Each structure stands twice: as structure tokens, then as C-alpha cells.
Amino acid sequence: MHPPPTSNPKKPQDLFLVCGLKSLGQHCVAILKKYDVKVSAIEDVQPEHWEVPEVPNLLEKLIVGDCRQPSVLERAGICQCRSILLVTRNERINIEAAFAARRLNPHVRLIVRSDKQNFNKLLWENLGNFVAFEPTHLSAHAFALTALGSEAIGYFTLEGQLLQVIKHQVQAKDSWCNGKPVHRLNLTTRRILSHKSVSSNALKELFGWNPESEVQVGDTLVYIDVAYELAFSEQHRQSHSQKWQWQQFLQSITTKNLKDKIAQFWQSYYQSQNQIRRIATIYAITLLILWLVGIILYRLYYPDITTQEAFYATAVLLLGGYGDLFGGVEFASQSKPSDAIPWWLRFFSLGMTLTGQAFVGVLYALLTDALVTSRFHFFNSRPPIPQRNHLIIIGLNRLGQKVAALLQELNQPLVGIHPTTLDQETLPDMPLIVGNATEALTKANLSHAKSIILVGDDNMENLEIGLMAHAMNPATTLIIRSQDRQFSDNVAPLFPYAQVICGAALSAEVFACAAFGENVLSLFHLNEQIVMVTEYKIEDGDTLNGLLLSEIASGYSVVPILYQKYQRDNYSLMPWYDVKLDAGDRLIVLATSSSLQRIEWGEMLPRLWQVQIEKALTANAIIYGAEEIVLIMGCSSTDARQWMNNLPRVLPIPLYKHQAQRLVRELTKVQVLANVIYIGQP
């Protein structure tokens, strides 16, 4: 974090340098200019194609040359730069240029495009004021979350906890929110980001919703909550999951009809793919029944033999020993010769022998199938292709592999399609179809797929395969990667069923925000805006220093989700807004680009509300009311007691709407009558 510019906080004129004017660099220039700063650029050759047409008019200077050369950096004004964005497509060039820039300007902030995570960490430790991103990793989250097609629109981890952003349309059965004021939905594990009624438009600001509004059926809620902790090991999680599954199974056995459970199991087993196993199961059950019937019949017809002898005699028949028992040889320990046995018992015995022989054949088939399958898995250990409700990824380049890895972390069934075979170490748990994408769609069970993600490097090929996939299954969600913003803008309106995502435009938001000193941890989409998870370390003179969290939230339209006091190990997730920031504190917020601009400039939204206090119903209400005023407004206790001793009155400090409404609610709890007054523009 950094203090606001001293000359004019609303119109800072810092110089920013962008090295590399391919797609990512052009988008970075366009976003930086939204902050009303000076931007220069370096490119090794004069660009022939401008993906963002307005870029040439936005640049202060365009230097053609090698950004690793000190003379080129000096011509571009590196000594006056606040930040330099090194976003060429060559990691080596970016890192070498970072060394040259740091030598010429020890204070310049370095934002580098690089995927060498270990090396980047070492550079951060040694160079300082250094941050590195890889656009592939940044945009992969957007593709993965879009493909889920669920209420979750964002995932990220903080301090070993998985947080998820949910967009939920309220149903009549939602007792946790239906009919309740929005402010009551905020918990220590949940924070409301947006509330939109059926009749209203989408909100542009994170704090634009009314805390006192009642949630109705059809409203849309966006909130962030803690999904679960990631601190314990994967093995512990699996054992915990298995224990829970067994508990659920035992509970279901005691609460439901066992006959229905058996029928349900048999139906699901009968629908399985392995025909031999189904036949083997039928034979095994038949053999058991014949075995029991045979023991009973021989025991009844030959009372002189024991149950054990009847057991073994039936077993011999089932194993093909008909001739051993009925070849003129008498049963042991019995007086009736084999030729005196009734025809029906002989026929039953022959049937048992034939059934047993058939079962032996099926057993051999099972063993052969197991050997062949094990040999196949030895050479190709990838799992089988899912049958339904899965996701299909076409193009397993770096972006495709990152998207697949994210989806696997979320336990999503998926299958990949790629022209060539991947190494066994690359996504070994993902089914893979090798070959032409258009021919592989049928093999991938597209007709039952939930989503198809096309992340190839060719825009037109992605579109062609996407249109073909939509024709085969119009119900599937279609996500198409674009490397050109103009292509995205032209294609998206023509094919509304497809979601066209330009990775460069997404990543540029993070690079541009990082240029101002912000540490962007993750991002997601909300109401056609990019919301960034941004970390601040508060310093003396910062625009956030000395403010209450409630003032930061409403004044800058951000949502604080983590607060940590300076030199303390413990932290607060979803902190309450009564905390005042001091130098050294750590704060993580959800913010849009415009919110980060306000923080950069120190430009808070106007305070348009005041609280009018009518009277305190008891003597203790005066004391408790003063305490609430100090806590929520951040004023001195002397002023608060003076105001409470001279009622009725309007509190002289203007507040934000959320602050004022919360103060009225808390005063009401301590028996102080108060209301909110709108004072309009100051």
C-alpha cells in the first residue's frame, strides 16, 4: 500500500512503463489509463496490429527497441517510473529487463510476467518491490468456474481456509434467508456482497444494497462464505469422508426398508457396463440356492448320511462330479444304490453339474477379463471416460492443463481431448482422448456432458468446434477461449449461448492493479465486473490508515474479508466493521478496479446520512448508547457522552448508509430511540 500523491490525489501523474505490446501489454495500457496516469511503452518492433485500437493515443511515448538495454529504458523514462510492467511473451527477456530496470531505478516497482515460481520467490526476496504473475494461471480460474455451471462463481484460499463466492436465487424453501433483512445474513463465516430484488437492476457497487431490505423469493444474493479448512491432511479428509459415508449408510439401513435398498442396489448394478460380472453374479446366487436345496433333498432322501456328507456330495456335483456319484457307486453310509435313485433327483443332480460347469466357464472369463484389464491399465493407467454430467476440455496446452487441474481440485468429472498423447505424469487421473477434436466428441459422451471448454490457441478453430458441439448437444454449457478482445466483442452477441472469454483482458486487470502496489491474490466475475481479492499492508500516510473498516467498506465500495493486527499471529475472517486500521496492519478486501482506483487516489464516496436521537428510555441507556456511538462512529467517548446528555439532537458527524442504519439498530437494542436522516450531497 502507498500514500496518495501529494500534488492532486484525484489526478496522479505517475509514470508507468509497459514493456511488450502484444495482447496483454495493450490491455494493461488501456486499464492503466483509467487511473489517469502517464503510460509509456517499449516494443521490439513497431506493432502492425492494435488489438485495442485506442492504445497509440493513450501512450506518452512508444520506444522501439530491446527493453533489456539500459539506453532504451532510459529513453522511456525508467528513472521517473513508479512501476514497470514486463509482459513480453519471453520469460527470459522479462527477467533480464527487470534486472536492468532495478539497476537504473532502485525504487521502481517490478511487475513481471513469469511462471518460474521458485525463481520468482527468490527474486522477490533479493530485489524487493517485485511481483510476478502468469496470465495462464490467472485466467484459468475464470474458465474453470464458468464451466461448473453452479452457484459458485469464485473460489480462493486464505490462511488455509477455502472460501467460495456464491450467487444464489432465493427459493421459497430457503428458510435461512427468505423473509429476513439482508443485514441479518452476515455471520462470522458469511458476508453478503450483493442483494438484487427481482425488479431492480444489477448493482455496480459491492456496498450498493440496502441492509434493511427483506429478502424475497426470486431475489438474487451474492455472498462469500467459508467452505472448509484445508489445514488437515488429504488422508485425514478421505478417512473422515469414508467414516461419514458409512454412518450415512448405516443410518439409511435403519430408517428405510431393506428390501428397497436391495432393489435399488440391484438396479444400479444391472445398469453397469460389465456384462460378464452381471452374469457371474446371477450364477453365484443360483449356485448358492442349488447348493442349499441339494443339501436339503439328499438329507431327506438319505436320512442315514450326515449333513456334512450331504454338503460335500452337493459340492462334488456342482464341481462336475456327476459320474463320481452316479456311476454305479453307492453313497457312503447308505443302503440305496445309485440306480434306485428317483429320476427327478438324478435329473436335479445333473442340472447342478451342468450349472456348476457353466459357472466355471464364467469364472475363467472373469479371470481373463481381469488379466487383460490389468495389463491395459499397466500401459495406460488413465481412468475411463465419464458417462454423464462431466466436463470436456479441448486443447490441453498450458491453460487447458491448469483448468483441468483446478476442476480436479473441485472433484469435477472431466475428460480431455488433445491431438497428441500427454506424458503419464501430466494429469494422470484425467481420462484422455487422443486425436482430432471433431471426431473425439462422440467418444467423449458429449450428448450427456455438462460443459465443454475450448482453450486451443486458434480462435476460429475453437469457434468451429464449439458450434459443432452445440449442434450435437444444445443443452451443454459452451465456453470458448479468445486471444483477441475484438474477436470476443464480435462473437459474443452473435452466439448468446456461448461464453467467450478473453484471457488477456482478465489478466491485464491484475497486472495493472499490481502496478500500484496492490497484491492481487485471486479474481472472479460479478455483474460483468472483475472482482479482485487484494491484500494491503498498511503504512503511515496510506489512504486507509486510521479509518474504521466500516468507513473503508462503504467509502471505497470494498468488502473486508480478513484483518490481522500488526505483530499478531491471530487473524479475523469476515471481521466486524468496528476495527480501526493502524500502520503495520494487514487487510484483505474484495474490490473492483474502480474501488482500487478510489483507494489509490484517496477519493472516498460522500457521507450522506446522519442519525437523529430522540430520547433514551432509561438512565443506563445513556451510558450504553454513548458506548455504541464510540464503537460505530469512531469518535471520542467525551463527545459521545455529551451528545447523549443533550437529547434530542442530530449527531453532527455524517455517516455512510450502512453505518447509520447499524448505529440505529444498536441504539434500539439499548433502549435509545433513533432514526436515520438523509442529508443529500454535502
PDB file of N, CA and C in Angstrom, residues 389-473:
ATOM      1  N   ASN A 389     -22.880 -35.903 -17.011  1.00  0.00           N
ATOM      2  CA  ASN A 389     -22.644 -34.767 -16.090  1.00  0.00           C
ATOM      3  C   ASN A 389     -21.158 -34.483 -15.888  1.00  0.00           C
ATOM      4  N   HIS A 390     -20.399 -34.579 -16.961  1.00  0.00           N
ATOM      5  CA  HIS A 390     -18.970 -34.325 -16.889  1.00  0.00           C
ATOM      6  C   HIS A 390     -18.615 -33.107 -17.732  1.00  0.00           C
ATOM      7  N   LEU A 391     -17.363 -32.695 -17.655  1.00  0.00           N
ATOM      8  CA  LEU A 391     -16.870 -31.559 -18.416  1.00  0.00           C
ATOM      9  C   LEU A 391     -15.842 -32.043 -19.435  1.00  0.00           C
ATOM     10  N   ILE A 392     -15.852 -31.439 -20.606  1.00  0.00           N
ATOM     11  CA  ILE A 392     -14.930 -31.797 -21.684  1.00  0.00           C
ATOM     12  C   ILE A 392     -14.005 -30.611 -21.934  1.00  0.00           C
ATOM     13  N   ILE A 393     -12.698 -30.851 -21.881  1.00  0.00           N
ATOM     14  CA  ILE A 393     -11.703 -29.819 -22.161  1.00  0.00           C
ATOM     15  C   ILE A 393     -11.010 -30.163 -23.471  1.00  0.00           C
ATOM     16  N   ILE A 394     -11.093 -29.268 -24.430  1.00  0.00           N
ATOM     17  CA  ILE A 394     -10.451 -29.478 -25.729  1.00  0.00           C
ATOM     18  C   ILE A 394      -9.256 -28.533 -25.827  1.00  0.00           C
ATOM     19  N   GLY A 395      -8.073 -29.128 -25.964  1.00  0.00           N
ATOM     20  CA  GLY A 395      -6.849 -28.343 -26.039  1.00  0.00           C
ATOM     21  C   GLY A 395      -6.133 -28.319 -24.705  1.00  0.00           C
ATOM     22  N   LEU A 396      -5.258 -29.294 -24.482  1.00  0.00           N
ATOM     23  CA  LEU A 396      -4.567 -29.391 -23.190  1.00  0.00           C
ATOM     24  C   LEU A 396      -3.194 -28.724 -23.269  1.00  0.00           C
ATOM     25  N   ASN A 397      -3.198 -27.464 -23.675  1.00  0.00           N
ATOM     26  CA  ASN A 397      -1.996 -26.645 -23.583  1.00  0.00           C
ATOM     27  C   ASN A 397      -1.809 -26.215 -22.131  1.00  0.00           C
ATOM     28  N   ARG A 398      -0.965 -25.226 -21.894  1.00  0.00           N
ATOM     29  CA  ARG A 398      -0.725 -24.808 -20.507  1.00  0.00           C
ATOM     30  C   ARG A 398      -2.006 -24.355 -19.832  1.00  0.00           C
ATOM     31  N   LEU A 399      -2.812 -23.584 -20.562  1.00  0.00           N
ATOM     32  CA  LEU A 399      -4.069 -23.118 -19.987  1.00  0.00           C
ATOM     33  C   LEU A 399      -5.016 -24.282 -19.743  1.00  0.00           C
ATOM     34  N   GLY A 400      -5.136 -25.176 -20.727  1.00  0.00           N
ATOM     35  CA  GLY A 400      -6.028 -26.316 -20.571  1.00  0.00           C
ATOM     36  C   GLY A 400      -5.636 -27.207 -19.408  1.00  0.00           C
ATOM     37  N   GLN A 401      -4.343 -27.428 -19.234  1.00  0.00           N
ATOM     38  CA  GLN A 401      -3.887 -28.255 -18.119  1.00  0.00           C
ATOM     39  C   GLN A 401      -4.164 -27.582 -16.778  1.00  0.00           C
ATOM     40  N   LYS A 402      -4.002 -26.261 -16.727  1.00  0.00           N
ATOM     41  CA  LYS A 402      -4.287 -25.553 -15.484  1.00  0.00           C
ATOM     42  C   LYS A 402      -5.778 -25.595 -15.158  1.00  0.00           C
ATOM     43  N   VAL A 403      -6.625 -25.422 -16.171  1.00  0.00           N
ATOM     44  CA  VAL A 403      -8.078 -25.507 -15.959  1.00  0.00           C
ATOM     45  C   VAL A 403      -8.451 -26.904 -15.472  1.00  0.00           C
ATOM     46  N   ALA A 404      -7.878 -27.928 -16.098  1.00  0.00           N
ATOM     47  CA  ALA A 404      -8.176 -29.302 -15.692  1.00  0.00           C
ATOM     48  C   ALA A 404      -7.742 -29.557 -14.254  1.00  0.00           C
ATOM     49  N   ALA A 405      -6.571 -29.055 -13.875  1.00  0.00           N
ATOM     50  CA  ALA A 405      -6.092 -29.250 -12.507  1.00  0.00           C
ATOM     51  C   ALA A 405      -7.021 -28.578 -11.498  1.00  0.00           C
ATOM     52  N   LEU A 406      -7.501 -27.384 -11.820  1.00  0.00           N
ATOM     53  CA  LEU A 406      -8.425 -26.693 -10.913  1.00  0.00           C
ATOM     54  C   LEU A 406      -9.733 -27.467 -10.769  1.00  0.00           C
ATOM     55  N   LEU A 407     -10.254 -27.988 -11.876  1.00  0.00           N
ATOM     56  CA  LEU A 407     -11.503 -28.741 -11.825  1.00  0.00           C
ATOM     57  C   LEU A 407     -11.332 -30.038 -11.046  1.00  0.00           C
ATOM     58  N   GLN A 408     -10.162 -30.663 -11.155  1.00  0.00           N
ATOM     59  CA  GLN A 408      -9.914 -31.869 -10.377  1.00  0.00           C
ATOM     60  C   GLN A 408      -9.845 -31.556  -8.887  1.00  0.00           C
ATOM     61  N   GLU A 409      -9.308 -30.395  -8.538  1.00  0.00           N
ATOM     62  CA  GLU A 409      -9.292 -29.996  -7.129  1.00  0.00           C
ATOM     63  C   GLU A 409     -10.702 -29.842  -6.585  1.00  0.00           C
ATOM     64  N   LEU A 410     -11.639 -29.491  -7.463  1.00  0.00           N
ATOM     65  CA  LEU A 410     -13.032 -29.334  -7.054  1.00  0.00           C
ATOM     66  C   LEU A 410     -13.831 -30.619  -7.247  1.00  0.00           C
ATOM     67  N   ASN A 411     -13.115 -31.739  -7.525  1.00  0.00           N
ATOM     68  CA  ASN A 411     -13.743 -33.070  -7.654  1.00  0.00           C
ATOM     69  C   ASN A 411     -14.786 -33.119  -8.765  1.00  0.00           C
ATOM     70  N   GLN A 412     -14.475 -32.492  -9.886  1.00  0.00           N
ATOM     71  CA  GLN A 412     -15.385 -32.493 -11.025  1.00  0.00           C
ATOM     72  C   GLN A 412     -14.988 -33.590 -12.012  1.00  0.00           C
ATOM     73  N   PRO A 413     -15.952 -34.414 -12.481  1.00  0.00           N
ATOM     74  CA  PRO A 413     -15.630 -35.413 -13.511  1.00  0.00           C
ATOM     75  C   PRO A 413     -15.355 -34.717 -14.845  1.00  0.00           C
ATOM     76  N   LEU A 414     -14.276 -35.097 -15.506  1.00  0.00           N
ATOM     77  CA  LEU A 414     -13.924 -34.438 -16.755  1.00  0.00           C
ATOM     78  C   LEU A 414     -13.144 -35.386 -17.647  1.00  0.00           C
ATOM     79  N   VAL A 415     -13.051 -35.008 -18.928  1.00  0.00           N
ATOM     80  CA  VAL A 415     -12.273 -35.748 -19.912  1.00  0.00           C
ATOM     81  C   VAL A 415     -11.579 -34.731 -20.802  1.00  0.00           C
ATOM     82  N   GLY A 416     -10.333 -35.016 -21.164  1.00  0.00           N
ATOM     83  CA  GLY A 416      -9.570 -34.120 -22.009  1.00  0.00           C
ATOM     84  C   GLY A 416      -9.440 -34.661 -23.420  1.00  0.00           C
ATOM     85  N   ILE A 417      -9.405 -33.752 -24.383  1.00  0.00           N
ATOM     86  CA  ILE A 417      -9.185 -34.101 -25.789  1.00  0.00           C
ATOM     87  C   ILE A 417      -7.979 -33.312 -26.272  1.00  0.00           C
ATOM     88  N   HIS A 418      -7.000 -34.048 -26.847  1.00  0.00           N
ATOM     89  CA  HIS A 418      -5.762 -33.402 -27.288  1.00  0.00           C
ATOM     90  C   HIS A 418      -5.245 -34.122 -28.527  1.00  0.00           C
ATOM     91  N   PRO A 419      -4.615 -33.393 -29.461  1.00  0.00           N
ATOM     92  CA  PRO A 419      -4.151 -34.045 -30.701  1.00  0.00           C
ATOM     93  C   PRO A 419      -3.077 -35.095 -30.470  1.00  0.00           C
ATOM     94  N   THR A 420      -2.262 -34.931 -29.439  1.00  0.00           N
ATOM     95  CA  THR A 420      -1.173 -35.867 -29.182  1.00  0.00           C
ATOM     96  C   THR A 420      -1.261 -36.402 -27.760  1.00  0.00           C
ATOM     97  N   THR A 421      -0.541 -37.488 -27.525  1.00  0.00           N
ATOM     98  CA  THR A 421      -0.539 -38.116 -26.209  1.00  0.00           C
ATOM     99  C   THR A 421       0.241 -37.264 -25.206  1.00  0.00           C
ATOM    100  N   LEU A 422      -0.253 -37.202 -23.981  1.00  0.00           N
ATOM    101  CA  LEU A 422       0.436 -36.489 -22.911  1.00  0.00           C
ATOM    102  C   LEU A 422       1.296 -37.458 -22.110  1.00  0.00           C
ATOM    103  N   ASP A 423       2.274 -36.918 -21.420  1.00  0.00           N
ATOM    104  CA  ASP A 423       3.068 -37.740 -20.515  1.00  0.00           C
ATOM    105  C   ASP A 423       2.179 -38.296 -19.411  1.00  0.00           C
ATOM    106  N   GLN A 424       2.562 -39.484 -18.915  1.00  0.00           N
ATOM    107  CA  GLN A 424       1.784 -40.094 -17.839  1.00  0.00           C
ATOM    108  C   GLN A 424       1.785 -39.243 -16.579  1.00  0.00           C
ATOM    109  N   GLU A 425       2.835 -38.405 -16.417  1.00  0.00           N
ATOM    110  CA  GLU A 425       2.895 -37.548 -15.236  1.00  0.00           C
ATOM    111  C   GLU A 425       1.978 -36.342 -15.352  1.00  0.00           C
ATOM    112  N   THR A 426       1.491 -36.036 -16.552  1.00  0.00           N
ATOM    113  CA  THR A 426       0.618 -34.891 -16.767  1.00  0.00           C
ATOM    114  C   THR A 426      -0.829 -35.300 -16.564  1.00  0.00           C
ATOM    115  N   LEU A 427      -1.442 -34.799 -15.522  1.00  0.00           N
ATOM    116  CA  LEU A 427      -2.845 -35.090 -15.197  1.00  0.00           C
ATOM    117  C   LEU A 427      -3.131 -36.587 -15.281  1.00  0.00           C
ATOM    118  N   PRO A 428      -2.438 -37.423 -14.505  1.00  0.00           N
ATOM    119  CA  PRO A 428      -2.609 -38.880 -14.631  1.00  0.00           C
ATOM    120  C   PRO A 428      -3.995 -39.374 -14.260  1.00  0.00           C
ATOM    121  N   ASP A 429      -4.740 -38.609 -13.479  1.00  0.00           N
ATOM    122  CA  ASP A 429      -6.072 -39.045 -13.048  1.00  0.00           C
ATOM    123  C   ASP A 429      -7.182 -38.559 -13.972  1.00  0.00           C
ATOM    124  N   MET A 430      -6.830 -37.961 -15.094  1.00  0.00           N
ATOM    125  CA  MET A 430      -7.844 -37.447 -16.012  1.00  0.00           C
ATOM    126  C   MET A 430      -7.966 -38.350 -17.237  1.00  0.00           C
ATOM    127  N   PRO A 431      -9.176 -38.778 -17.611  1.00  0.00           N
ATOM    128  CA  PRO A 431      -9.350 -39.518 -18.864  1.00  0.00           C
ATOM    129  C   PRO A 431      -8.920 -38.667 -20.051  1.00  0.00           C
ATOM    130  N   LEU A 432      -8.323 -39.310 -21.042  1.00  0.00           N
ATOM    131  CA  LEU A 432      -7.771 -38.576 -22.182  1.00  0.00           C
ATOM    132  C   LEU A 432      -8.149 -39.269 -23.476  1.00  0.00           C
ATOM    133  N   ILE A 433      -8.607 -38.466 -24.451  1.00  0.00           N
ATOM    134  CA  ILE A 433      -8.875 -38.953 -25.807  1.00  0.00           C
ATOM    135  C   ILE A 433      -7.887 -38.267 -26.728  1.00  0.00           C
ATOM    136  N   VAL A 434      -7.100 -39.053 -27.442  1.00  0.00           N
ATOM    137  CA  VAL A 434      -6.079 -38.520 -28.335  1.00  0.00           C
ATOM    138  C   VAL A 434      -6.597 -38.580 -29.766  1.00  0.00           C
ATOM    139  N   GLY A 435      -6.506 -37.454 -30.479  1.00  0.00           N
ATOM    140  CA  GLY A 435      -6.937 -37.430 -31.868  1.00  0.00           C
ATOM    141  C   GLY A 435      -7.612 -36.135 -32.238  1.00  0.00           C
ATOM    142  N   ASN A 436      -8.241 -36.139 -33.390  1.00  0.00           N
ATOM    143  CA  ASN A 436      -8.937 -34.966 -33.892  1.00  0.00           C
ATOM    144  C   ASN A 436     -10.132 -34.634 -33.006  1.00  0.00           C
ATOM    145  N   ALA A 437     -10.271 -33.356 -32.654  1.00  0.00           N
ATOM    146  CA  ALA A 437     -11.313 -32.955 -31.706  1.00  0.00           C
ATOM    147  C   ALA A 437     -12.709 -33.216 -32.250  1.00  0.00           C
ATOM    148  N   THR A 438     -12.924 -32.942 -33.518  1.00  0.00           N
ATOM    149  CA  THR A 438     -14.266 -33.129 -34.083  1.00  0.00           C
ATOM    150  C   THR A 438     -14.678 -34.597 -34.070  1.00  0.00           C
ATOM    151  N   GLU A 439     -13.724 -35.498 -34.238  1.00  0.00           N
ATOM    152  CA  GLU A 439     -14.035 -36.926 -34.225  1.00  0.00           C
ATOM    153  C   GLU A 439     -14.122 -37.478 -32.806  1.00  0.00           C
ATOM    154  N   ALA A 440     -13.486 -36.809 -31.868  1.00  0.00           N
ATOM    155  CA  ALA A 440     -13.441 -37.316 -30.498  1.00  0.00           C
ATOM    156  C   ALA A 440     -14.646 -36.912 -29.667  1.00  0.00           C
ATOM    157  N   LEU A 441     -15.478 -35.990 -30.171  1.00  0.00           N
ATOM    158  CA  LEU A 441     -16.603 -35.511 -29.369  1.00  0.00           C
ATOM    159  C   LEU A 441     -17.571 -36.635 -29.018  1.00  0.00           C
ATOM    160  N   THR A 442     -17.823 -37.537 -29.972  1.00  0.00           N
ATOM    161  CA  THR A 442     -18.741 -38.645 -29.700  1.00  0.00           C
ATOM    162  C   THR A 442     -18.164 -39.583 -28.648  1.00  0.00           C
ATOM    163  N   LYS A 443     -16.853 -39.865 -28.749  1.00  0.00           N
ATOM    164  CA  LYS A 443     -16.219 -40.734 -27.764  1.00  0.00           C
ATOM    165  C   LYS A 443     -16.265 -40.125 -26.372  1.00  0.00           C
ATOM    166  N   ALA A 444     -16.309 -38.806 -26.302  1.00  0.00           N
ATOM    167  CA  ALA A 444     -16.307 -38.121 -25.004  1.00  0.00           C
ATOM    168  C   ALA A 444     -17.693 -38.023 -24.387  1.00  0.00           C
ATOM    169  N   ASN A 445     -18.686 -38.711 -24.969  1.00  0.00           N
ATOM    170  CA  ASN A 445     -20.063 -38.687 -24.461  1.00  0.00           C
ATOM    171  C   ASN A 445     -20.600 -37.262 -24.365  1.00  0.00           C
ATOM    172  N   LEU A 446     -20.444 -36.513 -25.459  1.00  0.00           N
ATOM    173  CA  LEU A 446     -20.871 -35.111 -25.473  1.00  0.00           C
ATOM    174  C   LEU A 446     -22.365 -34.973 -25.217  1.00  0.00           C
ATOM    175  N   SER A 447     -23.152 -35.940 -25.664  1.00  0.00           N
ATOM    176  CA  SER A 447     -24.605 -35.831 -25.516  1.00  0.00           C
ATOM    177  C   SER A 447     -25.043 -35.781 -24.062  1.00  0.00           C
ATOM    178  N   HIS A 448     -24.191 -36.235 -23.147  1.00  0.00           N
ATOM    179  CA  HIS A 448     -24.531 -36.206 -21.721  1.00  0.00           C
ATOM    180  C   HIS A 448     -23.586 -35.320 -20.917  1.00  0.00           C
ATOM    181  N   ALA A 449     -22.782 -34.495 -21.585  1.00  0.00           N
ATOM    182  CA  ALA A 449     -21.817 -33.644 -20.894  1.00  0.00           C
ATOM    183  C   ALA A 449     -22.488 -32.402 -20.330  1.00  0.00           C
ATOM    184  N   LYS A 450     -21.923 -31.869 -19.247  1.00  0.00           N
ATOM    185  CA  LYS A 450     -22.445 -30.658 -18.617  1.00  0.00           C
ATOM    186  C   LYS A 450     -21.881 -29.401 -19.266  1.00  0.00           C
ATOM    187  N   SER A 451     -20.581 -29.415 -19.572  1.00  0.00           N
ATOM    188  CA  SER A 451     -19.928 -28.247 -20.155  1.00  0.00           C
ATOM    189  C   SER A 451     -18.827 -28.704 -21.083  1.00  0.00           C
ATOM    190  N   ILE A 452     -18.514 -27.864 -22.058  1.00  0.00           N
ATOM    191  CA  ILE A 452     -17.378 -28.097 -22.929  1.00  0.00           C
ATOM    192  C   ILE A 452     -16.543 -26.824 -22.960  1.00  0.00           C
ATOM    193  N   ILE A 453     -15.238 -26.972 -22.722  1.00  0.00           N
ATOM    194  CA  ILE A 453     -14.317 -25.843 -22.621  1.00  0.00           C
ATOM    195  C   ILE A 453     -13.315 -25.938 -23.763  1.00  0.00           C
ATOM    196  N   LEU A 454     -13.274 -24.913 -24.614  1.00  0.00           N
ATOM    197  CA  LEU A 454     -12.368 -24.893 -25.753  1.00  0.00           C
ATOM    198  C   LEU A 454     -11.296 -23.847 -25.501  1.00  0.00           C
ATOM    199  N   VAL A 455     -10.080 -24.308 -25.220  1.00  0.00           N
ATOM    200  CA  VAL A 455      -8.996 -23.401 -24.849  1.00  0.00           C
ATOM    201  C   VAL A 455      -7.807 -23.532 -25.798  1.00  0.00           C
ATOM    202  N   GLY A 456      -8.067 -23.933 -27.044  1.00  0.00           N
ATOM    203  CA  GLY A 456      -6.995 -24.028 -28.023  1.00  0.00           C
ATOM    204  C   GLY A 456      -6.424 -22.666 -28.361  1.00  0.00           C
ATOM    205  N   ASP A 457      -5.330 -22.665 -29.124  1.00  0.00           N
ATOM    206  CA  ASP A 457      -4.641 -21.424 -29.452  1.00  0.00           C
ATOM    207  C   ASP A 457      -5.184 -20.749 -30.699  1.00  0.00           C
ATOM    208  N   ASP A 458      -6.132 -21.376 -31.381  1.00  0.00           N
ATOM    209  CA  ASP A 458      -6.702 -20.824 -32.612  1.00  0.00           C
ATOM    210  C   ASP A 458      -8.144 -20.396 -32.345  1.00  0.00           C
ATOM    211  N   ASN A 459      -8.419 -19.090 -32.470  1.00  0.00           N
ATOM    212  CA  ASN A 459      -9.762 -18.578 -32.198  1.00  0.00           C
ATOM    213  C   ASN A 459     -10.816 -19.221 -33.094  1.00  0.00           C
ATOM    214  N   MET A 460     -10.529 -19.291 -34.396  1.00  0.00           N
ATOM    215  CA  MET A 460     -11.514 -19.807 -35.343  1.00  0.00           C
ATOM    216  C   MET A 460     -11.760 -21.300 -35.135  1.00  0.00           C
ATOM    217  N   GLU A 461     -10.710 -22.035 -34.830  1.00  0.00           N
ATOM    218  CA  GLU A 461     -10.886 -23.466 -34.578  1.00  0.00           C
ATOM    219  C   GLU A 461     -11.722 -23.690 -33.325  1.00  0.00           C
ATOM    220  N   ASN A 462     -11.475 -22.902 -32.282  1.00  0.00           N
ATOM    221  CA  ASN A 462     -12.297 -23.004 -31.077  1.00  0.00           C
ATOM    222  C   ASN A 462     -13.760 -22.743 -31.387  1.00  0.00           C
ATOM    223  N   LEU A 463     -14.023 -21.708 -32.182  1.00  0.00           N
ATOM    224  CA  LEU A 463     -15.404 -21.375 -32.529  1.00  0.00           C
ATOM    225  C   LEU A 463     -16.039 -22.473 -33.363  1.00  0.00           C
ATOM    226  N   GLU A 464     -15.291 -23.012 -34.323  1.00  0.00           N
ATOM    227  CA  GLU A 464     -15.836 -24.066 -35.189  1.00  0.00           C
ATOM    228  C   GLU A 464     -16.231 -25.293 -34.380  1.00  0.00           C
ATOM    229  N   ILE A 465     -15.321 -25.749 -33.518  1.00  0.00           N
ATOM    230  CA  ILE A 465     -15.631 -26.928 -32.703  1.00  0.00           C
ATOM    231  C   ILE A 465     -16.763 -26.620 -31.735  1.00  0.00           C
ATOM    232  N   GLY A 466     -16.798 -25.395 -31.210  1.00  0.00           N
ATOM    233  CA  GLY A 466     -17.868 -25.018 -30.297  1.00  0.00           C
ATOM    234  C   GLY A 466     -19.234 -25.051 -30.955  1.00  0.00           C
ATOM    235  N   LEU A 467     -19.334 -24.533 -32.172  1.00  0.00           N
ATOM    236  CA  LEU A 467     -20.612 -24.563 -32.889  1.00  0.00           C
ATOM    237  C   LEU A 467     -21.026 -25.996 -33.199  1.00  0.00           C
ATOM    238  N   MET A 468     -20.052 -26.823 -33.544  1.00  0.00           N
ATOM    239  CA  MET A 468     -20.356 -28.231 -33.811  1.00  0.00           C
ATOM    240  C   MET A 468     -20.852 -28.924 -32.543  1.00  0.00           C
ATOM    241  N   ALA A 469     -20.202 -28.636 -31.420  1.00  0.00           N
ATOM    242  CA  ALA A 469     -20.622 -29.244 -30.156  1.00  0.00           C
ATOM    243  C   ALA A 469     -22.021 -28.786 -29.759  1.00  0.00           C
ATOM    244  N   HIS A 470     -22.323 -27.508 -29.992  1.00  0.00           N
ATOM    245  CA  HIS A 470     -23.660 -27.009 -29.662  1.00  0.00           C
ATOM    246  C   HIS A 470     -24.724 -27.682 -30.511  1.00  0.00           C
ATOM    247  N   ALA A 471     -24.410 -27.954 -31.776  1.00  0.00           N
ATOM    248  CA  ALA A 471     -25.374 -28.641 -32.640  1.00  0.00           C
ATOM    249  C   ALA A 471     -25.633 -30.060 -32.145  1.00  0.00           C
ATOM    250  N   MET A 472     -24.621 -30.717 -31.586  1.00  0.00           N
ATOM    251  CA  MET A 472     -24.774 -32.083 -31.088  1.00  0.00           C
ATOM    252  C   MET A 472     -25.486 -32.122 -29.743  1.00  0.00           C
ATOM    253  N   ASN A 473     -25.272 -31.098 -28.921  1.00  0.00           N
ATOM    254  CA  ASN A 473     -25.911 -31.045 -27.605  1.00  0.00           C
ATOM    255  C   ASN A 473     -26.187 -29.595 -27.236  1.00  0.00           C
TER     256      ASN A 473
END
